[in-house]
mmCIF file of C-alpha atoms in Angstrom:
data_model
loop_
_atom_site.group_PDB
_atom_site.id
_atom_site.type_symbol
_atom_site.label_atom_id
_atom_site.label_comp_id
_atom_site.label_asym_id
_atom_site.label_seq_id
_atom_site.Cartn_x
_atom_site.Cartn_y
_atom_site.Cartn_z
ATOM 1 C CA MET A 1 -2.366 120.170 113.161
ATOM 2 C CA LYS A 2 -1.361 121.020 109.666
ATOM 3 C CA THR A 3 -1.431 118.377 107.077
ATOM 4 C CA ILE A 4 1.184 118.029 104.319
ATOM 5 C CA ASP A 5 -1.523 119.718 101.644
ATOM 6 C CA ASP A 6 -1.376 122.598 104.153
ATOM 7 C CA LEU A 7 2.373 122.586 104.316
ATOM 8 C CA ALA A 8 2.372 122.203 100.755
ATOM 9 C CA SER A 9 -0.197 124.985 99.807
ATOM 10 C CA GLY A 10 2.206 127.711 101.653
ATOM 11 C CA TYR A 11 4.858 127.140 98.849
ATOM 12 C CA SER A 12 4.544 129.315 95.729
ATOM 13 C CA ASP A 13 7.115 127.885 93.548
ATOM 14 C CA GLU A 14 6.612 127.801 90.088
ATOM 15 C CA PRO A 15 5.883 124.201 88.542
ATOM 16 C CA GLY A 16 9.240 122.269 87.093
ATOM 17 C CA TYR A 17 11.385 123.071 89.851
ATOM 18 C CA PHE A 18 13.335 119.923 90.798
ATOM 19 C CA ASP A 19 16.274 121.536 92.445
ATOM 20 C CA PHE A 20 15.417 121.645 96.303
ATOM 21 C CA ALA A 21 19.122 120.348 96.769
ATOM 22 C CA LYS A 22 20.714 123.285 95.409
ATOM 23 C CA TRP A 23 18.203 125.827 97.013
ATOM 24 C CA GLY A 24 14.477 125.891 98.250
ATOM 25 C CA PRO A 25 12.059 128.531 97.394
ATOM 26 C CA ILE A 26 11.055 130.288 100.692
ATOM 27 C CA SER A 27 7.422 129.737 101.760
ATOM 28 C CA THR A 28 4.848 132.562 101.873
ATOM 29 C CA ALA A 29 4.898 132.324 105.475
ATOM 30 C CA VAL A 30 8.755 133.109 105.592
ATOM 31 C CA ALA A 31 8.700 135.720 102.965
ATOM 32 C CA GLU A 32 5.858 137.593 105.196
ATOM 33 C CA GLU A 33 7.764 137.040 108.236
ATOM 34 C CA GLN A 34 10.625 138.649 106.692
ATOM 35 C CA ARG A 35 8.293 141.455 105.202
ATOM 36 C CA SER A 36 6.915 142.344 108.543
ATOM 37 C CA LEU A 37 10.522 142.314 110.729
ATOM 38 C CA VAL A 38 12.007 144.681 107.767
ATOM 39 C CA GLU A 39 8.903 147.045 108.364
ATOM 40 C CA VAL A 40 9.863 146.970 112.096
ATOM 41 C CA GLN A 41 13.521 147.606 111.508
ATOM 42 C CA ALA A 42 12.861 150.558 108.817
ATOM 43 C CA ARG A 43 10.532 152.364 111.062
ATOM 44 C CA ALA A 44 12.604 151.619 114.198
ATOM 45 C CA ARG A 45 9.365 152.567 116.768
ATOM 46 C CA PHE A 46 10.165 152.862 120.289
ATOM 47 C CA GLY A 47 10.029 149.479 121.757
ATOM 48 C CA SER A 48 10.314 147.823 118.430
ATOM 49 C CA GLU A 49 13.728 146.263 119.224
ATOM 50 C CA ILE A 50 12.177 143.746 121.197
ATOM 51 C CA ALA A 51 10.641 142.019 118.153
ATOM 52 C CA LEU A 52 13.902 141.605 116.957
ATOM 53 C CA THR A 53 15.804 140.564 119.953
ATOM 54 C CA GLU A 54 13.319 137.842 120.958
ATOM 55 C CA GLN A 55 14.029 136.237 117.484
ATOM 56 C CA SER A 56 17.167 134.391 119.289
ATOM 57 C CA GLY A 57 15.108 132.318 121.628
ATOM 58 C CA ARG A 58 12.399 131.466 119.252
ATOM 59 C CA VAL A 59 14.841 130.101 116.782
ATOM 60 C CA GLY A 60 16.941 128.392 119.512
ATOM 61 C CA ARG A 61 13.508 126.780 120.569
ATOM 62 C CA ALA A 62 12.549 125.832 116.879
ATOM 63 C CA ILE A 63 15.888 124.164 116.197
ATOM 64 C CA SER A 64 15.625 122.275 119.597
ATOM 65 C CA SER A 65 12.299 120.840 118.733
ATOM 66 C CA LEU A 66 13.372 119.321 115.264
ATOM 67 C CA VAL A 67 16.919 117.998 116.437
ATOM 68 C CA GLY A 68 16.200 117.013 119.976
ATOM 69 C CA PHE A 69 19.173 118.662 121.569
ATOM 70 C CA ALA A 70 18.319 121.153 124.474
ATOM 71 C CA PRO A 71 17.777 124.713 123.560
ATOM 72 C CA ASP A 72 21.089 125.456 125.310
ATOM 73 C CA HIS A 73 22.877 123.040 122.895
ATOM 74 C CA VAL A 74 21.988 124.664 119.999
ATOM 75 C CA VAL A 75 23.065 127.960 118.308
ATOM 76 C CA PHE A 76 22.080 129.890 115.279
ATOM 77 C CA GLN A 77 24.693 129.697 112.471
ATOM 78 C CA PRO A 78 24.393 131.865 109.017
ATOM 79 C CA ASN A 79 25.343 128.851 107.073
ATOM 80 C CA THR A 80 26.625 124.947 107.362
ATOM 81 C CA SER A 81 30.077 126.032 106.633
ATOM 82 C CA GLU A 82 30.209 128.021 109.726
ATOM 83 C CA GLY A 83 28.739 125.670 112.011
ATOM 84 C CA LEU A 84 31.665 122.969 110.847
ATOM 85 C CA THR A 85 34.327 125.554 110.466
ATOM 86 C CA HIS A 86 33.532 126.022 114.386
ATOM 87 C CA THR A 87 33.631 122.387 114.984
ATOM 88 C CA LEU A 88 36.534 121.518 113.165
ATOM 89 C CA PHE A 89 38.590 124.316 114.042
ATOM 90 C CA GLY A 90 37.996 122.962 117.805
ATOM 91 C CA LEU A 91 38.621 119.626 117.578
ATOM 92 C CA THR A 92 41.744 117.657 118.433
ATOM 93 C CA GLY A 93 43.240 114.266 117.212
ATOM 94 C CA GLN A 94 42.133 112.395 114.064
ATOM 95 C CA VAL A 95 39.178 112.687 112.650
ATOM 96 C CA LEU A 96 37.843 110.245 110.067
ATOM 97 C CA MET A 97 35.930 111.660 107.034
ATOM 98 C CA SER A 98 35.143 111.336 102.999
ATOM 99 C CA PRO A 99 37.419 113.300 100.805
ATOM 100 C CA ARG A 100 34.156 113.148 98.452
ATOM 101 C CA ASP A 101 31.875 114.880 100.802
ATOM 102 C CA TYR A 102 30.761 118.107 100.044
ATOM 103 C CA PRO A 103 33.662 120.401 100.640
ATOM 104 C CA SER A 104 32.659 122.624 103.597
ATOM 105 C CA MET A 105 33.885 119.362 105.857
ATOM 106 C CA PRO A 106 36.974 118.669 104.122
ATOM 107 C CA VAL A 107 37.874 122.382 103.253
ATOM 108 C CA ALA A 108 37.533 123.329 107.197
ATOM 109 C CA ALA A 109 39.309 120.107 108.189
ATOM 110 C CA THR A 110 42.424 120.683 105.892
ATOM 111 C CA ARG A 111 42.340 124.403 106.798
ATOM 112 C CA SER A 112 42.485 123.378 110.406
ATOM 113 C CA ALA A 113 44.983 121.142 109.992
ATOM 114 C CA GLU A 114 47.322 123.554 108.729
ATOM 115 C CA ALA A 115 46.446 126.422 110.697
ATOM 116 C CA LEU A 116 46.473 125.039 113.980
ATOM 117 C CA ARG A 117 48.388 121.368 113.607
ATOM 118 C CA VAL A 118 46.284 119.889 116.071
ATOM 119 C CA LEU A 119 44.001 118.003 113.910
ATOM 120 C CA GLU A 120 44.756 115.536 111.389
ATOM 121 C CA PRO A 121 42.189 114.317 108.634
ATOM 122 C CA VAL A 122 42.226 110.581 107.831
ATOM 123 C CA TRP A 123 40.497 110.143 104.332
ATOM 124 C CA MET A 124 38.523 106.934 103.989
ATOM 125 C CA ASP A 125 38.442 104.711 100.715
ATOM 126 C CA LEU A 126 34.865 104.097 99.813
ATOM 127 C CA ASP A 127 33.213 101.131 98.621
ATOM 128 C CA HIS A 128 30.377 101.773 96.024
ATOM 129 C CA ASP A 129 31.329 105.986 96.323
ATOM 130 C CA VAL A 130 29.460 106.008 99.646
ATOM 131 C CA VAL A 131 29.823 106.084 103.478
ATOM 132 C CA THR A 132 28.570 102.849 105.134
ATOM 133 C CA PRO A 133 29.332 101.475 108.866
ATOM 134 C CA ALA A 134 31.429 98.732 107.071
ATOM 135 C CA VAL A 135 33.918 101.218 105.687
ATOM 136 C CA VAL A 136 34.025 103.556 108.517
ATOM 137 C CA GLN A 137 34.721 100.473 110.590
ATOM 138 C CA ARG A 138 37.770 99.445 108.360
ATOM 139 C CA HIS A 139 39.567 102.751 108.594
ATOM 140 C CA LEU A 140 39.078 103.017 112.653
ATOM 141 C CA THR A 141 42.020 103.301 114.951
ATOM 142 C CA ASP A 142 42.827 103.888 118.406
ATOM 143 C CA ALA A 143 44.088 107.569 117.187
ATOM 144 C CA VAL A 144 40.749 108.344 115.822
ATOM 145 C CA THR A 145 38.908 110.662 117.931
ATOM 146 C CA ALA A 146 36.290 111.668 115.616
ATOM 147 C CA VAL A 147 34.009 110.527 112.638
ATOM 148 C CA ALA A 148 32.327 113.363 110.177
ATOM 149 C CA VAL A 149 29.712 112.332 107.660
ATOM 150 C CA SER A 150 27.021 113.730 105.690
ATOM 151 C CA LEU A 151 23.538 112.887 106.355
ATOM 152 C CA VAL A 152 22.780 112.754 102.539
ATOM 153 C CA ASP A 153 25.460 112.562 100.047
ATOM 154 C CA TYR A 154 25.106 115.663 97.591
ATOM 155 C CA ARG A 155 26.334 113.619 94.573
ATOM 156 C CA THR A 156 24.999 110.270 94.868
ATOM 157 C CA GLY A 157 21.698 111.186 97.029
ATOM 158 C CA TYR A 158 22.736 108.243 99.655
ATOM 159 C CA LEU A 159 21.039 108.400 103.034
ATOM 160 C CA VAL A 160 23.822 107.605 105.468
ATOM 161 C CA ASP A 161 22.984 105.009 108.236
ATOM 162 C CA LEU A 162 23.896 107.112 111.388
ATOM 163 C CA GLU A 163 22.782 104.576 113.886
ATOM 164 C CA GLY A 164 24.786 101.760 112.367
ATOM 165 C CA ILE A 165 28.107 104.211 112.044
ATOM 166 C CA ARG A 166 27.513 105.064 115.893
ATOM 167 C CA GLN A 167 27.264 101.514 116.760
ATOM 168 C CA VAL A 168 30.726 100.624 114.977
ATOM 169 C CA ILE A 169 32.544 103.913 116.319
ATOM 170 C CA GLY A 170 31.954 103.840 120.012
ATOM 171 C CA ASP A 171 32.212 106.738 122.234
ATOM 172 C CA ARG A 172 33.956 108.841 119.280
ATOM 173 C CA LEU A 173 32.685 112.043 118.264
ATOM 174 C CA LEU A 174 30.001 111.627 115.599
ATOM 175 C CA ILE A 175 29.755 115.239 113.420
ATOM 176 C CA VAL A 176 27.167 115.270 110.863
ATOM 177 C CA ASP A 177 26.814 117.751 108.117
ATOM 178 C CA ALA A 178 22.781 117.346 107.596
ATOM 179 C CA ILE A 179 22.267 120.181 104.998
ATOM 180 C CA GLN A 180 21.197 117.621 102.437
ATOM 181 C CA GLY A 181 18.496 115.984 104.745
ATOM 182 C CA PHE A 182 17.667 118.210 107.484
ATOM 183 C CA GLY A 183 13.823 118.628 107.303
ATOM 184 C CA VAL A 184 13.170 116.034 105.034
ATOM 185 C CA VAL A 185 14.639 112.955 106.639
ATOM 186 C CA ASP A 186 13.507 111.785 110.084
ATOM 187 C CA ALA A 187 16.946 111.132 111.275
ATOM 188 C CA PRO A 188 18.065 109.858 114.742
ATOM 189 C CA TYR A 189 20.132 112.891 115.596
ATOM 190 C CA ALA A 190 20.273 111.840 119.165
ATOM 191 C CA VAL A 191 23.287 109.556 118.177
ATOM 192 C CA ALA A 192 25.256 112.395 116.768
ATOM 193 C CA ASP A 193 27.648 114.570 118.729
ATOM 194 C CA VAL A 194 27.511 117.499 116.330
ATOM 195 C CA VAL A 195 24.762 118.311 113.602
ATOM 196 C CA ALA A 196 25.348 121.421 111.619
ATOM 197 C CA SER A 197 22.737 122.437 108.806
ATOM 198 C CA GLY A 198 21.747 125.358 106.747
ATOM 199 C CA GLY A 199 18.072 126.181 106.186
ATOM 200 C CA GLN A 200 18.549 127.379 102.418
ATOM 201 C CA LYS A 201 17.659 124.034 101.154
ATOM 202 C CA TRP A 202 14.853 121.727 102.359
ATOM 203 C CA VAL A 203 13.953 123.812 105.234
ATOM 204 C CA ARG A 204 13.081 126.545 102.764
ATOM 205 C CA ALA A 205 13.927 129.644 105.050
ATOM 206 C CA GLY A 206 16.618 131.300 102.773
ATOM 207 C CA TRP A 207 20.368 131.817 102.806
ATOM 208 C CA GLY A 208 21.814 133.385 105.753
ATOM 209 C CA THR A 209 20.116 130.575 108.083
ATOM 210 C CA GLY A 210 21.488 127.378 109.727
ATOM 211 C CA PHE A 211 22.462 126.003 113.114
ATOM 212 C CA LEU A 212 24.834 124.078 115.432
ATOM 213 C CA ALA A 213 23.674 121.631 117.783
ATOM 214 C CA LEU A 214 26.401 119.991 120.481
ATOM 215 C CA SER A 215 25.780 116.932 122.529
ATOM 216 C CA ASP A 216 27.628 117.140 126.133
ATOM 217 C CA ARG A 217 30.609 115.255 124.785
ATOM 218 C CA ALA A 218 30.989 117.806 122.073
ATOM 219 C CA LEU A 219 31.047 120.651 124.227
ATOM 220 C CA SER A 220 33.372 119.008 126.383
ATOM 221 C CA ALA A 221 35.905 118.175 123.567
ATOM 222 C CA LEU A 222 35.517 121.348 121.222
ATOM 223 C CA THR A 223 37.577 124.514 122.004
ATOM 224 C CA PRO A 224 35.234 127.540 120.793
ATOM 225 C CA VAL A 225 38.329 129.220 118.439
ATOM 226 C CA PHE A 226 36.439 131.546 116.933
ATOM 227 C CA SER A 227 34.395 132.588 119.701
ATOM 228 C CA GLY A 228 33.595 136.392 119.013
ATOM 229 C CA VAL A 229 31.796 138.986 120.862
ATOM 230 C CA ALA A 230 28.719 137.231 120.705
ATOM 231 C CA GLY A 231 29.869 134.007 122.056
ATOM 232 C CA SER A 232 31.819 136.018 124.984
ATOM 233 C CA ASP A 233 30.505 136.691 128.580
ATOM 234 C CA LEU A 234 31.585 140.105 128.724
ATOM 235 C CA ALA A 235 30.237 143.366 129.847
ATOM 236 C CA LEU A 236 30.109 146.337 127.567
ATOM 237 C CA GLY A 237 31.861 149.555 128.598
ATOM 238 C CA GLY A 238 34.989 147.517 130.477
ATOM 239 C CA TRP A 239 38.447 146.757 128.983
ATOM 240 C CA TYR A 240 38.992 144.209 126.829
ATOM 241 C CA HIS A 241 42.895 143.096 126.939
ATOM 242 C CA ASP A 242 42.390 140.331 128.922
ATOM 243 C CA ARG A 243 41.182 136.974 127.634
ATOM 244 C CA GLN A 244 37.215 137.020 128.078
ATOM 245 C CA PRO A 245 35.189 134.015 129.155
ATOM 246 C CA THR A 246 33.205 132.402 126.798
ATOM 247 C CA LEU A 247 29.608 131.908 127.244
ATOM 248 C CA PRO A 248 28.608 128.454 128.427
ATOM 249 C CA GLY A 249 26.902 125.518 126.105
ATOM 250 C CA ALA A 250 26.525 126.177 122.308
ATOM 251 C CA ALA A 251 26.242 129.777 122.561
ATOM 252 C CA ALA A 252 30.195 130.245 123.191
ATOM 253 C CA PHE A 253 30.131 129.152 119.091
ATOM 254 C CA GLN A 254 29.330 132.668 117.726
ATOM 255 C CA VAL A 255 31.265 135.269 116.434
ATOM 256 C CA THR A 256 28.872 138.181 116.288
ATOM 257 C CA ASN A 257 25.619 139.207 116.814
ATOM 258 C CA PRO A 258 23.100 137.170 114.198
ATOM 259 C CA ASP A 259 20.621 138.675 111.768
ATOM 260 C CA PRO A 260 17.417 138.736 113.551
ATOM 261 C CA ILE A 261 15.510 138.570 110.493
ATOM 262 C CA ALA A 262 17.585 135.679 109.299
ATOM 263 C CA GLN A 263 16.679 133.759 112.765
ATOM 264 C CA ALA A 264 13.035 134.572 112.302
ATOM 265 C CA ARG A 265 13.056 132.992 108.719
ATOM 266 C CA LEU A 266 14.338 129.762 110.058
ATOM 267 C CA ALA A 267 11.856 129.732 112.898
ATOM 268 C CA THR A 268 9.117 130.378 111.006
ATOM 269 C CA ALA A 269 10.045 127.399 108.634
ATOM 270 C CA LEU A 270 11.071 125.082 111.476
ATOM 271 C CA GLU A 271 8.114 125.873 113.428
ATOM 272 C CA ASP A 272 5.664 125.173 110.128
ATOM 273 C CA ILE A 273 7.543 121.866 109.780
ATOM 274 C CA ALA A 274 7.427 120.719 113.409
ATOM 275 C CA GLU A 275 3.542 121.324 113.143
ATOM 276 C CA VAL A 276 3.337 118.822 110.296
ATOM 277 C CA GLY A 277 6.022 116.352 111.739
ATOM 278 C CA VAL A 278 9.384 115.465 109.817
ATOM 279 C CA ALA A 279 8.240 111.837 109.437
ATOM 280 C CA ALA A 280 5.155 113.074 107.264
ATOM 281 C CA VAL A 281 7.317 115.612 105.155
ATOM 282 C CA SER A 282 9.815 112.399 104.781
ATOM 283 C CA ARG A 283 7.026 109.936 103.381
ATOM 284 C CA ALA A 284 5.502 113.023 100.889
ATOM 285 C CA VAL A 285 8.939 113.652 99.694
ATOM 286 C CA ALA A 286 10.004 109.835 99.468
ATOM 287 C CA GLU A 287 6.891 109.179 97.542
ATOM 288 C CA ARG A 288 7.578 112.161 94.925
ATOM 289 C CA ALA A 289 11.161 110.945 94.510
ATOM 290 C CA SER A 290 9.603 107.392 93.850
ATOM 291 C CA ARG A 291 7.497 109.206 90.733
ATOM 292 C CA VAL A 292 10.777 110.616 89.524
ATOM 293 C CA ILE A 293 12.561 107.004 89.550
ATOM 294 C CA ASP A 294 9.252 105.295 87.963
ATOM 295 C CA LEU A 295 9.229 108.142 85.220
ATOM 296 C CA ALA A 296 13.068 107.535 84.394
ATOM 297 C CA ASP A 297 12.598 103.980 84.509
ATOM 298 C CA GLU A 298 9.559 104.220 81.906
ATOM 299 C CA PHE A 299 11.840 106.541 79.305
ATOM 300 C CA ALA A 300 14.722 104.161 80.115
ATOM 301 C CA VAL A 301 17.096 107.188 81.628
ATOM 302 C CA PRO A 302 19.290 105.357 83.874
ATOM 303 C CA VAL A 303 19.007 106.182 87.578
ATOM 304 C CA VAL A 304 21.945 105.600 89.532
ATOM 305 C CA SER A 305 21.042 107.064 93.085
ATOM 306 C CA PRO A 306 19.827 104.516 95.554
ATOM 307 C CA ARG A 307 16.503 103.029 94.631
ATOM 308 C CA ASP A 308 15.831 101.785 98.519
ATOM 309 C CA VAL A 309 13.586 104.223 100.365
ATOM 310 C CA SER A 310 15.974 103.840 103.445
ATOM 311 C CA GLU A 311 19.099 104.667 101.492
ATOM 312 C CA ARG A 312 17.525 107.858 99.835
ATOM 313 C CA ALA A 313 15.925 111.195 100.801
ATOM 314 C CA GLY A 314 14.766 113.755 98.255
ATOM 315 C CA ILE A 315 17.489 113.192 95.416
ATOM 316 C CA VAL A 316 17.461 111.179 92.223
ATOM 317 C CA VAL A 317 20.259 111.264 90.001
ATOM 318 C CA LEU A 318 20.429 110.499 86.564
ATOM 319 C CA GLU A 319 23.404 109.177 84.321
ATOM 320 C CA PRO A 320 22.747 108.881 80.639
ATOM 321 C CA ALA A 321 25.187 107.783 78.041
ATOM 322 C CA LEU A 322 27.825 110.364 77.863
ATOM 323 C CA ASP A 323 26.563 111.198 74.266
ATOM 324 C CA GLN A 324 23.289 111.816 75.351
ATOM 325 C CA MET A 325 23.794 114.023 78.337
ATOM 326 C CA THR A 326 23.462 117.441 75.887
ATOM 327 C CA THR A 327 20.131 115.882 74.595
ATOM 328 C CA LEU A 328 18.771 115.284 78.042
ATOM 329 C CA THR A 329 19.800 118.650 79.292
ATOM 330 C CA ALA A 330 18.219 120.538 76.234
ATOM 331 C CA ALA A 331 15.161 118.625 76.938
ATOM 332 C CA LEU A 332 14.952 119.599 80.382
ATOM 333 C CA ILE A 333 15.620 123.291 79.605
ATOM 334 C CA ASN A 334 13.217 123.283 76.816
ATOM 335 C CA HIS A 335 10.280 121.967 79.189
ATOM 336 C CA GLY A 336 11.138 124.425 81.812
ATOM 337 C CA VAL A 337 12.319 121.838 84.326
ATOM 338 C CA THR A 338 15.051 122.981 86.684
ATOM 339 C CA ALA A 339 17.784 120.990 87.779
ATOM 340 C CA THR A 340 21.341 120.618 88.666
ATOM 341 C CA VAL A 341 23.528 119.194 85.902
ATOM 342 C CA ARG A 342 26.965 118.232 86.547
ATOM 343 C CA ASP A 343 29.850 116.616 84.195
ATOM 344 C CA THR A 344 27.724 113.345 83.724
ATOM 345 C CA THR A 345 24.956 113.165 85.728
ATOM 346 C CA VAL A 346 21.444 115.158 86.381
ATOM 347 C CA ARG A 347 20.340 115.563 90.229
ATOM 348 C CA LEU A 348 16.719 115.741 90.096
ATOM 349 C CA SER A 349 15.520 116.958 93.907
ATOM 350 C CA VAL A 350 11.884 117.201 95.103
ATOM 351 C CA HIS A 351 9.793 118.511 98.063
ATOM 352 C CA VAL A 352 6.106 118.455 99.068
ATOM 353 C CA SER A 353 5.372 121.172 96.689
ATOM 354 C CA THR A 354 6.590 118.979 93.614
ATOM 355 C CA GLY A 355 2.647 118.746 92.174
ATOM 356 C CA ASP A 356 1.383 117.135 89.193
ATOM 357 C CA GLU A 357 2.131 119.891 86.831
ATOM 358 C CA SER A 358 5.915 119.655 87.599
ATOM 359 C CA PHE A 359 5.663 115.666 86.910
ATOM 360 C CA GLU A 360 3.827 116.295 83.810
ATOM 361 C CA MET A 361 6.560 118.833 82.472
ATOM 362 C CA LEU A 362 9.519 116.349 83.269
ATOM 363 C CA ARG A 363 7.494 113.761 81.178
ATOM 364 C CA GLY A 364 7.401 115.937 78.648
ATOM 365 C CA ALA A 365 11.098 116.503 78.884
ATOM 366 C CA PHE A 366 11.637 112.671 79.027
ATOM 367 C CA THR A 367 9.434 112.063 76.065
ATOM 368 C CA SER A 368 11.488 114.741 74.072
ATOM 369 C CA PHE A 369 14.535 112.891 75.065
ATOM 370 C CA GLY A 370 13.689 109.577 74.204
ATOM 371 C CA THR A 371 12.324 110.764 70.751
ATOM 372 C CA THR A 372 15.724 111.914 69.681
ATOM 373 C CA VAL A 373 17.908 109.166 71.040
ATOM 374 C CA PHE A 374 18.894 106.109 68.979
ATOM 375 C CA TYR A 375 19.979 103.061 70.296
#
């Protein structure tokens, strides 16, 4: 079994990278898997297609092992947004959600409401800008059929309490956009009905990778509106003017045949994580996030993201005084620190490969910042 150090040694990202919440540099194993299958695809030797077609089953098993849903209840998606679009266009009734979540979910909900007129988004008023069980409970009515949340808020780094939300919503559908926590949060996905995520961030499988996982309740409630050729139970060579039946299970929620090399990248990344264990990855990421918080405190850089380990994952958000934002941003750039800067905040995000050299670079940036700021 691999250790955290083994997993970390499989990444080759340069020191100073603190932007895994935006995208994660792919691992050496993922890059090698891609190269080998590109070679197969380029040469097209007799029988080589098998190496490509078998990736569908492989990635399904890999997703299943981390989410805990049966393989026939998960399906590969090219990104989180497509999985959420499948979900929200297939849903009927009122869906309760935050207007501050990453746009993938709110946009899909409003597009569905406008196009099909069978879904109605209900927007939460947030306490302290985060979604909690108490906030959800306050907005529940008999008309609400589903609740949609982000596992980790992309702006604040807040880790939602899935089990608490499940307790207050009863048997309503619980839809989870897991992109900002999947792979680094040991989340109780079993309480959810829909889990959608991509592999380009914390999983580090690159763009074009993701999945949709559906419970029995979700499969019964959702209509596969965008079920295309890959999601249909049809025989090629026939007539297609009649309605084509969809495949059973989550497989119905596909449009066309996926990229097998993208499937292989995601499978490779998930297999490596599974070998170490998400819980171990979560602990390592939490320790590194704590180091960022400690450094920020040392140099009096305000931290506005959660400090409690139970309420955060790999994201730390800084919010200096408005007139100090440019100075802090320049210090990070000058010391080679990659981060996400938005309006009044700086978002730093860590992974198991964030090592001592990266923290020394961050210390250097904070030192420069501190020497140019006068109180």
